[in-house]
Short mmCIF file of C-alpha atoms and ligand atoms in Angstrom, two decimals:
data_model
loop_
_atom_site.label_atom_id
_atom_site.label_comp_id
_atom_site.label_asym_id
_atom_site.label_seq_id
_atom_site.Cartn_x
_atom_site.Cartn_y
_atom_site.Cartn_z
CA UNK A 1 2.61 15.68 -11.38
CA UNK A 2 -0.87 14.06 -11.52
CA UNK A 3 -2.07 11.08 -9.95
CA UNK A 4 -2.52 8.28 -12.17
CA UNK A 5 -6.22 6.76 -11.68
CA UNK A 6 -7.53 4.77 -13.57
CA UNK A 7 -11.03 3.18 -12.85
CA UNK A 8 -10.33 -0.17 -14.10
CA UNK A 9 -13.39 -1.69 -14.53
CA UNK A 10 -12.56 -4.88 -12.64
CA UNK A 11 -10.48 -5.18 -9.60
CA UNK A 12 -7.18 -7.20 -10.62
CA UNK A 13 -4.75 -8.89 -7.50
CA UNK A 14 -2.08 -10.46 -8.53
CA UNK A 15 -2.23 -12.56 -5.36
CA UNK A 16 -3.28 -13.21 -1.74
CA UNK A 17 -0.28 -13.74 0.20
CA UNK A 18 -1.32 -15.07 4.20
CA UNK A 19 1.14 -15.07 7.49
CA UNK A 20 3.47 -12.39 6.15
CA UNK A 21 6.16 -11.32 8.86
CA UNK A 22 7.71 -8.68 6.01
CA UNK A 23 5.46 -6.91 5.10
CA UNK A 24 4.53 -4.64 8.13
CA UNK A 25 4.96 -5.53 12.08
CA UNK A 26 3.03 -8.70 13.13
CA UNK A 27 1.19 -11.44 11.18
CA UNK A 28 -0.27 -9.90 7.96
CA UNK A 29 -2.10 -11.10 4.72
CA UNK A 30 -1.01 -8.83 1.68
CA UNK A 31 -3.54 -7.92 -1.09
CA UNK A 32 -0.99 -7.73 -4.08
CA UNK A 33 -3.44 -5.38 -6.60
CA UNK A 34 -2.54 -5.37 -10.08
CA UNK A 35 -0.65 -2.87 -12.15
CA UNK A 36 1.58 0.36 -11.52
CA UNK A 37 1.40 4.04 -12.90
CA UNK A 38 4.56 5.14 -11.91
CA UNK A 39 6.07 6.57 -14.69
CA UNK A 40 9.27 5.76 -14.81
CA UNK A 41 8.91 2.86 -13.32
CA UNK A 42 11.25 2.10 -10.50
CA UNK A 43 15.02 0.83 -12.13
CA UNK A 44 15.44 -2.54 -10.66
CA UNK A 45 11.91 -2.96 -9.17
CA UNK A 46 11.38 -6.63 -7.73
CA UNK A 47 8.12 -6.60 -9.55
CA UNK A 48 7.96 -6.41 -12.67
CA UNK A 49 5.59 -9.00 -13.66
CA UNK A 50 3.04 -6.91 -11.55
CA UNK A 51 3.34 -3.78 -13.98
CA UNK A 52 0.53 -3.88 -16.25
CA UNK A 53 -3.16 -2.72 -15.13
CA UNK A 54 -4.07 -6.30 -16.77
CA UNK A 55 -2.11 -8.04 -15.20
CA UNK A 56 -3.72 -10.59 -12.15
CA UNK A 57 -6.86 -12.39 -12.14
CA UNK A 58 -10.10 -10.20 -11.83
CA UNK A 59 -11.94 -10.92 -8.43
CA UNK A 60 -15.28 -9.08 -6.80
CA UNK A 61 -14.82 -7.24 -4.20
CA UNK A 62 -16.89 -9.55 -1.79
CA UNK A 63 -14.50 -12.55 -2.50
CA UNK A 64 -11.63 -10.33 -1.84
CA UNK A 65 -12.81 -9.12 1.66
CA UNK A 66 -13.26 -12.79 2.31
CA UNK A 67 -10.46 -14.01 1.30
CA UNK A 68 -8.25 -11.09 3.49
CA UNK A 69 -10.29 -11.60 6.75
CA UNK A 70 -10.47 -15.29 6.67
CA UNK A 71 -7.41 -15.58 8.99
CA UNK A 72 -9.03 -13.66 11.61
CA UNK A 73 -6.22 -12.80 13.45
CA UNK A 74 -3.86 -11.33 10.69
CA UNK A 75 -3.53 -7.78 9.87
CA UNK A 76 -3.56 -6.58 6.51
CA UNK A 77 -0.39 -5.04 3.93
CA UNK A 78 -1.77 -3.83 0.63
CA UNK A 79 1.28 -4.14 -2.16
CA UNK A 80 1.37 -4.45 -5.37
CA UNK A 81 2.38 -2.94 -8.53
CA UNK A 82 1.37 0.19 -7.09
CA UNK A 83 -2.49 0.06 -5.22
CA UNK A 84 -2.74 3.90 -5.66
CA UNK A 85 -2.39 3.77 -9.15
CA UNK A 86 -4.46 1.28 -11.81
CA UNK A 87 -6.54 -0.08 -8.91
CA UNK A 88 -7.28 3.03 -6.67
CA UNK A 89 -11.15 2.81 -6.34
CA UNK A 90 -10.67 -0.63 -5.33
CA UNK A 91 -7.87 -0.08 -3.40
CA UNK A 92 -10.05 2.34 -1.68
CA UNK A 93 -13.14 0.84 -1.07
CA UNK A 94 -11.22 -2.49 0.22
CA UNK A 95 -9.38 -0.07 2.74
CA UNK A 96 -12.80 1.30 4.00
CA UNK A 97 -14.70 -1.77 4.17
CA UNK A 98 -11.54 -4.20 5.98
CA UNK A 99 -11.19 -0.36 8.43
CA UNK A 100 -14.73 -0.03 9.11
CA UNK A 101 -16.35 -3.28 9.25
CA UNK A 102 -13.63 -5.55 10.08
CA UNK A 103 -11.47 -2.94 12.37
CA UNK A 104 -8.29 -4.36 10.40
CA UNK A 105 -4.68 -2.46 11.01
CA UNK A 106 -3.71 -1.93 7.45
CA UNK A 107 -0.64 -1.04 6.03
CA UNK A 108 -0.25 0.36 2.43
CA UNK A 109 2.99 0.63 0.50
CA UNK A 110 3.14 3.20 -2.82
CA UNK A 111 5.80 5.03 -4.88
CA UNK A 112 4.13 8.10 -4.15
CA UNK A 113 5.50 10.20 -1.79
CA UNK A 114 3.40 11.43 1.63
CA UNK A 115 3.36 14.82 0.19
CA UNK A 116 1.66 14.18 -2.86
CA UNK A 117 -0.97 12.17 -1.77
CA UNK A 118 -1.70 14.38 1.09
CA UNK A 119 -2.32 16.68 -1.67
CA UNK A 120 -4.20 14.86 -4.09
CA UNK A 121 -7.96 15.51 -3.32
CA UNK A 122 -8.46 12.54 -5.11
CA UNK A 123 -5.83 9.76 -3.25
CA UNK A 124 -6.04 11.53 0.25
CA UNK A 125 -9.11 9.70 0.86
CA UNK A 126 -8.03 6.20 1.61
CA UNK A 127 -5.65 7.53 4.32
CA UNK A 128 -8.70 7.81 7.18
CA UNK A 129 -8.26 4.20 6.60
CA UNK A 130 -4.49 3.23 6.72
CA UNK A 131 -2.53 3.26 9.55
CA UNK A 132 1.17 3.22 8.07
CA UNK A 133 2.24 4.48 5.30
CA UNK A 134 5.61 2.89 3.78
CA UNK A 135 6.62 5.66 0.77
CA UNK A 136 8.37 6.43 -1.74
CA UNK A 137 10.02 4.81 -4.86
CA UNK A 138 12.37 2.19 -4.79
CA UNK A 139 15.95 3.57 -5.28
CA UNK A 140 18.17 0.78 -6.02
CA UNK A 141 21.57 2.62 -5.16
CA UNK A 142 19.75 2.87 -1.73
CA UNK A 143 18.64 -0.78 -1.41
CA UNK A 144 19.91 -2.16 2.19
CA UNK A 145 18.49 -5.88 3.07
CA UNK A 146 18.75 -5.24 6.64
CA UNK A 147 16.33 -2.56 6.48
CA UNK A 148 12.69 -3.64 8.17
CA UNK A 149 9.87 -3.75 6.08
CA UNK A 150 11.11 -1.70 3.22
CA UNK A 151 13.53 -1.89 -0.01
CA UNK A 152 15.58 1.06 0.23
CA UNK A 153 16.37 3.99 2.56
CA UNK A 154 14.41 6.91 0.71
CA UNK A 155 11.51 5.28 1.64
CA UNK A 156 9.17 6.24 4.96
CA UNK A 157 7.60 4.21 7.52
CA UNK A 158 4.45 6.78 8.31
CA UNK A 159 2.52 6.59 10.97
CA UNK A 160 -0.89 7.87 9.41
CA UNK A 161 -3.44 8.76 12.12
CA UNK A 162 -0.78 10.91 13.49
CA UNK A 163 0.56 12.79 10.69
CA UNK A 164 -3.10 13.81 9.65
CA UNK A 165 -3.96 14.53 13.03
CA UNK A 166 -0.61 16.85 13.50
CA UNK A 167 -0.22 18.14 10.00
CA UNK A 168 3.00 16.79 9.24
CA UNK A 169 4.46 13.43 8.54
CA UNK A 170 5.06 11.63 11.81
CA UNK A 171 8.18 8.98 10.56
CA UNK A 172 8.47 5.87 12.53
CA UNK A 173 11.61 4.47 10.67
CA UNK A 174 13.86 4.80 13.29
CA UNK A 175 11.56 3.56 15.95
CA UNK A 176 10.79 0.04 13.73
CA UNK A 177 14.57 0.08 12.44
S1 SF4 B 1 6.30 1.63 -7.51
FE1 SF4 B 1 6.65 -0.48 -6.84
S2 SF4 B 1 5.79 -1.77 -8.48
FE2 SF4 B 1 6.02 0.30 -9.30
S3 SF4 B 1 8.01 0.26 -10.33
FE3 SF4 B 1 8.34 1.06 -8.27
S4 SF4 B 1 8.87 -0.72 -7.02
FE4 SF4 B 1 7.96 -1.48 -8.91
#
């Protein structure tokens, strides 16, 4: 399998969601980005609405770094659709500019598995800037609503900076469960 870029020409969000208690430990503002690749999609996903690469409002990237860091104290979830799909270069560049500039913790959730984006020359390059990882597809004969911060049980809370450093995926489900 391949991973499915495309360079949109625009960055598309579907929304700006602020004070977010699901989406990753703490108080975080999610950056819904537009459009996912998976193909299939995901049988049951809650959002479908959020499929298609033109789906959202366009917005520059300047606006969108303002409008993720203007509740200072907030932490940052990027969600979608899929952010390593249709919107990857944005997706990328947002991650590097709210890591490096801003110091933001930043969590990113994606269909694709660890594995395959540890692999992918081309999608291994936004993890220097994420520091959990929640993967994986959503399975709905594995949804469970009292699981924290993620749909179904397939899918891995990854603690980034450690995995890369040790070479291996370092799985903090249990410890957030
Ligand atoms: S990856 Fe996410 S947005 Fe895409 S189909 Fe699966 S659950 Fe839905």
């Amino acid at each position: 399998m391949q991973a499915l870029v495309h360079s949109a020409t625009k960055m598309r969000i579907m929304q700006i969601y602020r004070d977010s208690v699901a989406d990753g430990l703490g108080l975080r503002t999610v950056i819904f980005f537009a459009g996912c690749g998976q193909d299939p999609k995901c049988p049951l996903c809650q959002n479908p609405e959020a499929w298609s690469a033109g789906a959202g409002k366009e917005l520059p990237m300047d606006t969108l770094i303002c409008l993720a860091t203007a509740t200072k104290n907030n932490e940052i979830t990027f969600s979608g659709g899929d952010p390593l799909t249709f919107q990857f270069p944005y997706a990328l560049e947002a991650a590097r500019i709210l890591k490096t500039r801003f110091h933001k913790n930043i969590w990113l959730y994606t269909g694709y598995r660890w594995e395959f984006i540890r692999k992918s020359a081309i999608l291994s390059q936004i993890l220097p800037y994420i520091d959990v990882l929640v993967d994986g597809r959503f399975v709905n004969r594995l949804r469970d609503i009292s699981l924290k911060f993620r749909g179904s049980s397939n899918q891995r809370i990854i603690d980034v900076p450690a995995s890369l450093k040790e070479n291996r995926v370092i799985d903090l489900t249990d410890q957030i469960e």
